[in-house]
Coordinates of C-alpha atoms and ligand atoms in Angstrom, one line a residue:
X231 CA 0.0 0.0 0.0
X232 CA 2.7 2.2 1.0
X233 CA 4.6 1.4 -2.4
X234 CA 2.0 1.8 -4.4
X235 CA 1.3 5.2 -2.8
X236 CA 4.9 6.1 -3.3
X237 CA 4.6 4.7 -7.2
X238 CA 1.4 6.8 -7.6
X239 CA 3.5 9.9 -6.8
X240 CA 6.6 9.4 -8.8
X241 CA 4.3 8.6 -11.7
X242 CA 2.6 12.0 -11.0
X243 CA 5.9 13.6 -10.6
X244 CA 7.0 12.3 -14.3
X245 CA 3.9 12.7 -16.2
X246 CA 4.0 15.9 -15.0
X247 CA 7.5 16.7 -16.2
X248 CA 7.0 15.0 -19.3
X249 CA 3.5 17.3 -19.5
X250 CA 6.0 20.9 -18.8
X251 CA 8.5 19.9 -21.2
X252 CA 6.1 19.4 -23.8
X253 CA 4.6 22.6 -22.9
X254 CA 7.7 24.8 -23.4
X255 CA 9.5 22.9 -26.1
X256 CA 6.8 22.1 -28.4
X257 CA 3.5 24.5 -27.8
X258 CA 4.9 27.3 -29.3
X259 CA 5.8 25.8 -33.1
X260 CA 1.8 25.5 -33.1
X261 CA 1.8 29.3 -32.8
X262 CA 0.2 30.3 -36.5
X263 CA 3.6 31.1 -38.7
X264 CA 1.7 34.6 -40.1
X265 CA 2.1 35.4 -36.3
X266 CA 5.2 37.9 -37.5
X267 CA 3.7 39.4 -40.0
X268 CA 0.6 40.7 -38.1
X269 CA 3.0 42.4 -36.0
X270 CA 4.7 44.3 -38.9
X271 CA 3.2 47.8 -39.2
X272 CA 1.5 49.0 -41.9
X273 CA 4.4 50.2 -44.6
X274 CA 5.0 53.8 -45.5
X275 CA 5.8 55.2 -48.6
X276 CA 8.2 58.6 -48.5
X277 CA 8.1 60.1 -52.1
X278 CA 11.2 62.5 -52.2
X279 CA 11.6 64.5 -55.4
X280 CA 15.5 65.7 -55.9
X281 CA 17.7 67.4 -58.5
X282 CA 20.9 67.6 -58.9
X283 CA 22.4 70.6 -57.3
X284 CA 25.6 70.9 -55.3
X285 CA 23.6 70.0 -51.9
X286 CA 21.7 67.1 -53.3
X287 CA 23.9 64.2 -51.9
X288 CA 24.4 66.4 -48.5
X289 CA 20.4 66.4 -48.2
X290 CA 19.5 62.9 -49.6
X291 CA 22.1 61.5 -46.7
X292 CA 20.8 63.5 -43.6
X293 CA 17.8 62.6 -45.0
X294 CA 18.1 58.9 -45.7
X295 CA 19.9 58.6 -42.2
X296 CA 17.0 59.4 -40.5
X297 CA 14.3 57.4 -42.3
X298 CA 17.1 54.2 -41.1
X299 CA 15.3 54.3 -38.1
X300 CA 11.9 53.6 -39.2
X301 CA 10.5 50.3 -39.9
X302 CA 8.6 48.7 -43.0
X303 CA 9.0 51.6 -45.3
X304 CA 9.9 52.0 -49.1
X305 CA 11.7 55.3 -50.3
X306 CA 10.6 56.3 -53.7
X307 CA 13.5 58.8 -54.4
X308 CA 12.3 60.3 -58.1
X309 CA 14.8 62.5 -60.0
X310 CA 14.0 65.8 -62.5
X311 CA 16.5 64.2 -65.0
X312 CA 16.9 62.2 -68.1
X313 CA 19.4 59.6 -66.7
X314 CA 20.1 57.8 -63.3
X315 CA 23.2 59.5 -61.8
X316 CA 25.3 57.1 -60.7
X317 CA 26.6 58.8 -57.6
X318 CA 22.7 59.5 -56.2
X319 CA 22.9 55.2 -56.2
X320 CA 25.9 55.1 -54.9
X321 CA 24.7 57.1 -52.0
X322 CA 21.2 55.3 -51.4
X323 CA 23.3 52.1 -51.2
X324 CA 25.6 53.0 -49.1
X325 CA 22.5 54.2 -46.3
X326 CA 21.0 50.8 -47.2
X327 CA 17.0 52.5 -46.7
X328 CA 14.9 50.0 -49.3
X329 CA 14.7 52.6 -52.1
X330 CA 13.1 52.9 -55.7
X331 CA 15.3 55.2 -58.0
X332 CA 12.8 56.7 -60.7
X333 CA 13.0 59.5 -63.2
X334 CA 10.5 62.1 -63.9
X335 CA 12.3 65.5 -66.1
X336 CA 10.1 68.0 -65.9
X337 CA 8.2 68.9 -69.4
X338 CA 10.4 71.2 -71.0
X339 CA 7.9 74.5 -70.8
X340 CA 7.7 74.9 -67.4
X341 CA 11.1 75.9 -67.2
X342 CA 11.0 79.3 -66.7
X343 CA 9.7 81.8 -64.5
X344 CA 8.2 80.4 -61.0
X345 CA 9.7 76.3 -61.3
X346 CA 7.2 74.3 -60.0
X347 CA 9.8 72.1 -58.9
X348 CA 8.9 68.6 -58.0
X349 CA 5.8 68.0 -59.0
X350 CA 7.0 65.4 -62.5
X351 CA 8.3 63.7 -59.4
X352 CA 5.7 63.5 -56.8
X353 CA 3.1 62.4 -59.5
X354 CA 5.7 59.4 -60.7
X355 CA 5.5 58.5 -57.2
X356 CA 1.9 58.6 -57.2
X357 CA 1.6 56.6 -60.7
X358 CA 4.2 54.0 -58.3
X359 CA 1.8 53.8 -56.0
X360 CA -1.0 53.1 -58.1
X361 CA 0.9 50.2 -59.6
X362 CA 2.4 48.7 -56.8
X363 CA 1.1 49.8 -53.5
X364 CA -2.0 48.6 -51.9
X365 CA -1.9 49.7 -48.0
X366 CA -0.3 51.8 -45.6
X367 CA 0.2 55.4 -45.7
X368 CA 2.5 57.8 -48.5
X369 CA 4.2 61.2 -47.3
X370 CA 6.2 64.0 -49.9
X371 CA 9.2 64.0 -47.7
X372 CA 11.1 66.7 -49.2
X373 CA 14.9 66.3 -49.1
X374 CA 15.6 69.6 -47.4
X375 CA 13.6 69.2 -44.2
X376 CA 14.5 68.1 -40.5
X377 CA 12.1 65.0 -39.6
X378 CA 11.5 63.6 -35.7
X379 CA 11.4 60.1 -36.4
X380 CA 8.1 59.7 -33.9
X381 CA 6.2 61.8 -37.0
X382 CA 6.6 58.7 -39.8
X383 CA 5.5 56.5 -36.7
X384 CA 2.4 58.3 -36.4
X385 CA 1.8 58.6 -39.8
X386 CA 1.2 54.8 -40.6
X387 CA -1.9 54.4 -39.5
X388 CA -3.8 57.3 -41.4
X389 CA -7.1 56.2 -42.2
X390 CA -7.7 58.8 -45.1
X391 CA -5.6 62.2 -44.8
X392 CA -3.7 63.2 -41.4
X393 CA -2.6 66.7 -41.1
X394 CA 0.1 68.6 -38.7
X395 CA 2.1 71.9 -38.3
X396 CA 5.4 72.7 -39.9
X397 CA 7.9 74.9 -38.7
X398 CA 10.0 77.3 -40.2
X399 CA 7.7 78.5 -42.7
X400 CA 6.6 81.7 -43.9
X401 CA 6.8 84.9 -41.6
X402 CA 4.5 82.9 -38.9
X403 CA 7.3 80.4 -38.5
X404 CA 4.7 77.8 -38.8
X405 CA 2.2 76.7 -40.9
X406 CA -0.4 74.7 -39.5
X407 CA -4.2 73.7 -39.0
X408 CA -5.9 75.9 -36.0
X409 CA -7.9 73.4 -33.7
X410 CA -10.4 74.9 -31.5
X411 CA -12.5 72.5 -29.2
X412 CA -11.0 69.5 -30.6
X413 CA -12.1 71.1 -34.5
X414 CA -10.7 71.8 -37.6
X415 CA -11.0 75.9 -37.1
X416 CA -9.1 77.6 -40.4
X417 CA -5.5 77.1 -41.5
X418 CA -2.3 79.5 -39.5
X419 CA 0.2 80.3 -42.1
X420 CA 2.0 83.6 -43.2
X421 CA 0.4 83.3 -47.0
X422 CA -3.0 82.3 -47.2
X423 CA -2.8 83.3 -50.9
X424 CA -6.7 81.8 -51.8
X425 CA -5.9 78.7 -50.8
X426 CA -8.6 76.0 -49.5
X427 CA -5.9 74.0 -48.2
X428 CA -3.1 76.7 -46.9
X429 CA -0.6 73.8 -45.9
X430 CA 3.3 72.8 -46.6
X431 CA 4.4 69.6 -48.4
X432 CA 5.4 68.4 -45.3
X433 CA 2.1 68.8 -43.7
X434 CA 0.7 65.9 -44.4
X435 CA 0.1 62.2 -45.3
X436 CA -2.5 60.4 -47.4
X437 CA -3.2 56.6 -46.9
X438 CA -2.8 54.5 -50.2
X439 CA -6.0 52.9 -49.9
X440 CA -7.6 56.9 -50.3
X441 CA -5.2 57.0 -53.1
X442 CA -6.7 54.4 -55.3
X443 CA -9.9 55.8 -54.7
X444 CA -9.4 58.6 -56.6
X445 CA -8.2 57.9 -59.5
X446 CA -8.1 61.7 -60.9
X447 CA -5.7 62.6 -57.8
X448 CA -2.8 64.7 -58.8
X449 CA -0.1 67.3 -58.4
X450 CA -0.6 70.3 -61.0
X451 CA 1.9 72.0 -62.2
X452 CA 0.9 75.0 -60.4
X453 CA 4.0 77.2 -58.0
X454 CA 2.7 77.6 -54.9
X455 CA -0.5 76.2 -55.2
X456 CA 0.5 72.5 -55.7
X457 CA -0.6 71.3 -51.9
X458 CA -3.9 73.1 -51.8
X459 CA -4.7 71.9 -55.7
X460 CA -3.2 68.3 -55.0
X461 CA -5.5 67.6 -51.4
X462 CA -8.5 69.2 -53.8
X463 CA -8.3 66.3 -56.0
X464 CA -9.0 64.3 -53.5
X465 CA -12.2 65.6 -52.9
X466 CA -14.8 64.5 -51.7
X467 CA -12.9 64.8 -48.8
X468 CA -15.0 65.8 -45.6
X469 CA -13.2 67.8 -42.1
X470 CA -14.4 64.6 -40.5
X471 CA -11.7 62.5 -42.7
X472 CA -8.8 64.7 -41.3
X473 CA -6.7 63.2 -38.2
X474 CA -4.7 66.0 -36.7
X475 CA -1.4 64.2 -35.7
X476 CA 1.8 65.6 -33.4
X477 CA -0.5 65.6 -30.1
X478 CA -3.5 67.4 -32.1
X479 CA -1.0 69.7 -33.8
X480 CA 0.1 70.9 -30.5
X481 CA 3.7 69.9 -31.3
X482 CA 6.4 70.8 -34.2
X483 CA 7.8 67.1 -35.6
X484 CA 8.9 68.0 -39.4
X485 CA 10.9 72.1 -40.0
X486 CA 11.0 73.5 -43.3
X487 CA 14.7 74.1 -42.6
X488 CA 16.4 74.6 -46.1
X489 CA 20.0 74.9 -46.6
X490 CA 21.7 77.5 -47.8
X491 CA 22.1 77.4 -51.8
X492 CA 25.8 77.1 -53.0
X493 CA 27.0 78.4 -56.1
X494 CA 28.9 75.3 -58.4
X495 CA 32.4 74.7 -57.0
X496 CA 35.3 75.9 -58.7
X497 CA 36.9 73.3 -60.8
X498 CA 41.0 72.7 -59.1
X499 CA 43.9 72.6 -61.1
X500 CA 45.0 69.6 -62.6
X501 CA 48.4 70.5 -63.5
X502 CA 48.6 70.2 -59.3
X503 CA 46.6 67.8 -58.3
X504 CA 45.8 65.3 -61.2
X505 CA 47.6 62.8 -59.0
X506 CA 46.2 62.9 -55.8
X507 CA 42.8 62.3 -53.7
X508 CA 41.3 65.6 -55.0
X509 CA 40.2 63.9 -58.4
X510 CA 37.6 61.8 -56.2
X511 CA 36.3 64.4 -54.4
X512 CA 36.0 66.2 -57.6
X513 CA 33.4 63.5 -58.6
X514 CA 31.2 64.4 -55.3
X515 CA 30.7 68.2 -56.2
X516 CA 28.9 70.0 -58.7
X517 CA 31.5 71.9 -60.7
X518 CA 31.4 74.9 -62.8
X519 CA 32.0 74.0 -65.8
Ligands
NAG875 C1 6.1 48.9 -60.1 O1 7.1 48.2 -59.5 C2 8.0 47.6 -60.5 C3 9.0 46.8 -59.7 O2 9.7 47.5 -58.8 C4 8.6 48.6 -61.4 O3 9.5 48.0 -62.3 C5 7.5 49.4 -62.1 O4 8.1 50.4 -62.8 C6 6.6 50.0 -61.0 N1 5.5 50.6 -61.7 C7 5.3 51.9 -61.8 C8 4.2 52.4 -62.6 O5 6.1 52.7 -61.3
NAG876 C1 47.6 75.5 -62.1 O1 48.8 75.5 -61.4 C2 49.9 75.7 -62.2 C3 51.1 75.5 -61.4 O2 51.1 76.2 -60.2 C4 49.8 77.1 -62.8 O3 50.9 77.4 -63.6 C5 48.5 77.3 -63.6 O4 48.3 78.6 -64.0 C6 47.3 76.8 -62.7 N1 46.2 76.8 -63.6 C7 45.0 77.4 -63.3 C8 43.9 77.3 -64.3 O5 44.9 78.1 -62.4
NAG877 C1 44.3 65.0 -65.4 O1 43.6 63.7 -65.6 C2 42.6 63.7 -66.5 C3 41.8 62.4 -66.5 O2 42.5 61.4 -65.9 C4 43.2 64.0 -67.9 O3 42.1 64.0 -68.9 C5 43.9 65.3 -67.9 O4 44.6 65.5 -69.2 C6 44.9 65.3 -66.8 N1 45.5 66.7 -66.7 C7 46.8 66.9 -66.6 C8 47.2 68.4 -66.5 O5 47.6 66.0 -66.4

């Protein structure tokens, strides 16, 4: 009796080992294998137009090292030129962001005058989109602004249109949406100009799935007016469709900051220095010719 008692436990005792190893070791390969992939957010797309200038590959790096630190994202980096400049792939390699390289030269007759710089680009990006893209969220990150990385993180999960304020622009040192009570109450910015939608580039995001349905949705080729006419094509588009990101647009995330322009480098004298380091910086800079 005493034995058996004593049998009774230690087979209690193993079955019940036997029943914890199987829990730890083997329960969690029946977890489903989509299990990762529900935890990826949804992706962002960052359209950045560019042009070769002598600050391009300064602003594509300051800006490529920040969008390293955010997740699932694609870079569409979309170039006012005829030919893929080897040197603008060398760079996106080296900062290793998953990036498209496109091309979009602007039509010929626009310029002169006011440039609308850009806007070949940001609708390539769009036509991308529309081809490729099926969720998540796209932003026009210029390549000349300063981006908090906690903005693309908020972004993401736009349902339609998000909005937020942008610093450093116009003689109000911000341009952004006025909320009074929790509302959509007017636009603050230092040029008004007309618009219906007085906001920056930077201003805002549009989810893809908006995108695609509105097919007519596009940048004109219009100076200054290229926000307010792009986020009209999108019409319908109702206040109640309208998130106001960065805390309610109570905080600054993205600055228009701009760097100064400079002139073309002057070209260095080969007679001295054909035979040393200078002839690969050379490659780097935009020369006068
Ligand atoms: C869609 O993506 C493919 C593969 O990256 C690319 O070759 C194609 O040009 C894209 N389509 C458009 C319209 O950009
Ligand atoms: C380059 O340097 C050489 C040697 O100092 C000089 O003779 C020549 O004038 C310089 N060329 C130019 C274009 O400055
Ligand atoms: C310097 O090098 C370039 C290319 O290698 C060559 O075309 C040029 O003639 C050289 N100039 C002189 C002064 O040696």
């Amino acid at each position: 009796m005493v034995l058996a008692k004593s049998t009774r436990m230690y087979l209690i005792i193993f079955i019940g080992t036997v029943l914890i190893y199987l829990l730890l070791h083997c329960v969690p390969t029946y977890l489903p294998p989509s299990d990762n992939k529900n935890t990826e957010p949804p992706p962002l797309y960052i359209i950045t137009p560019t042009y070769r200038r002598p600050e391009q590959l300064a602003e594509l790096t300051r800006l490529g090292q920040t969008l390293k630190h955010v997740k699932n994202l694609l870079w569409l980096v979309i170039e006012d030129a005829y030919d893929w400049h080897p040197l603008v792939t060398h760079i996106l390699d080296r900062i290793g962001v998953p990036y498209v390289y496109l091309l979009a030269p602007m039509p010929e007759q626009y310029r002169k005058g006011y440039i609308p710089r850009g806007v070949s680009n940001r609708n390539r990006g769009l036509e991308y989109l529309r081809a490729n893209a099926t969720e998540g969220v796209f932003y026009f990150a210029d390549d000349d602004n300063t981006y908090d990385i906690s903005l693309f993180e908020e972004m993401r999960y736009i349902q339609k249109v998000g909005m937020w304020p942008v610093g450093l622009v116009t003689s109000t040192g911000v341009s952004s949406p006025i909320i009074r009570n929790g509302k959509l109450d007017g636009y603050y910015d230092g040029w008004i100009g007309g618009r219906k939608y007085p906001i920056d580039m930077a201003g805002f995001a549009v989810s893809v799935k908006f995108l695609h349905e509105r097919p007519n949705a596009k940048v004109p080729f219009k100076t200054s007016f290229e926000e307010t006419l792009f986020l009209e094509s999108l019409e319908p588009l109702e206040r109640s469709d309208i998130e106001y990101l960065a805390d309610e647009c109570t905080d600054i995330l993205v600055w228009h900051t701009q760097s100064v322009k400079n002139g073309p480098a002057k070209p260095f004298n080969e007679t001295l220095h054909n035979d040393t380091n200078l002839k690969y910086l050379e490659m780097l800079l935009v020369r006068k010719s």
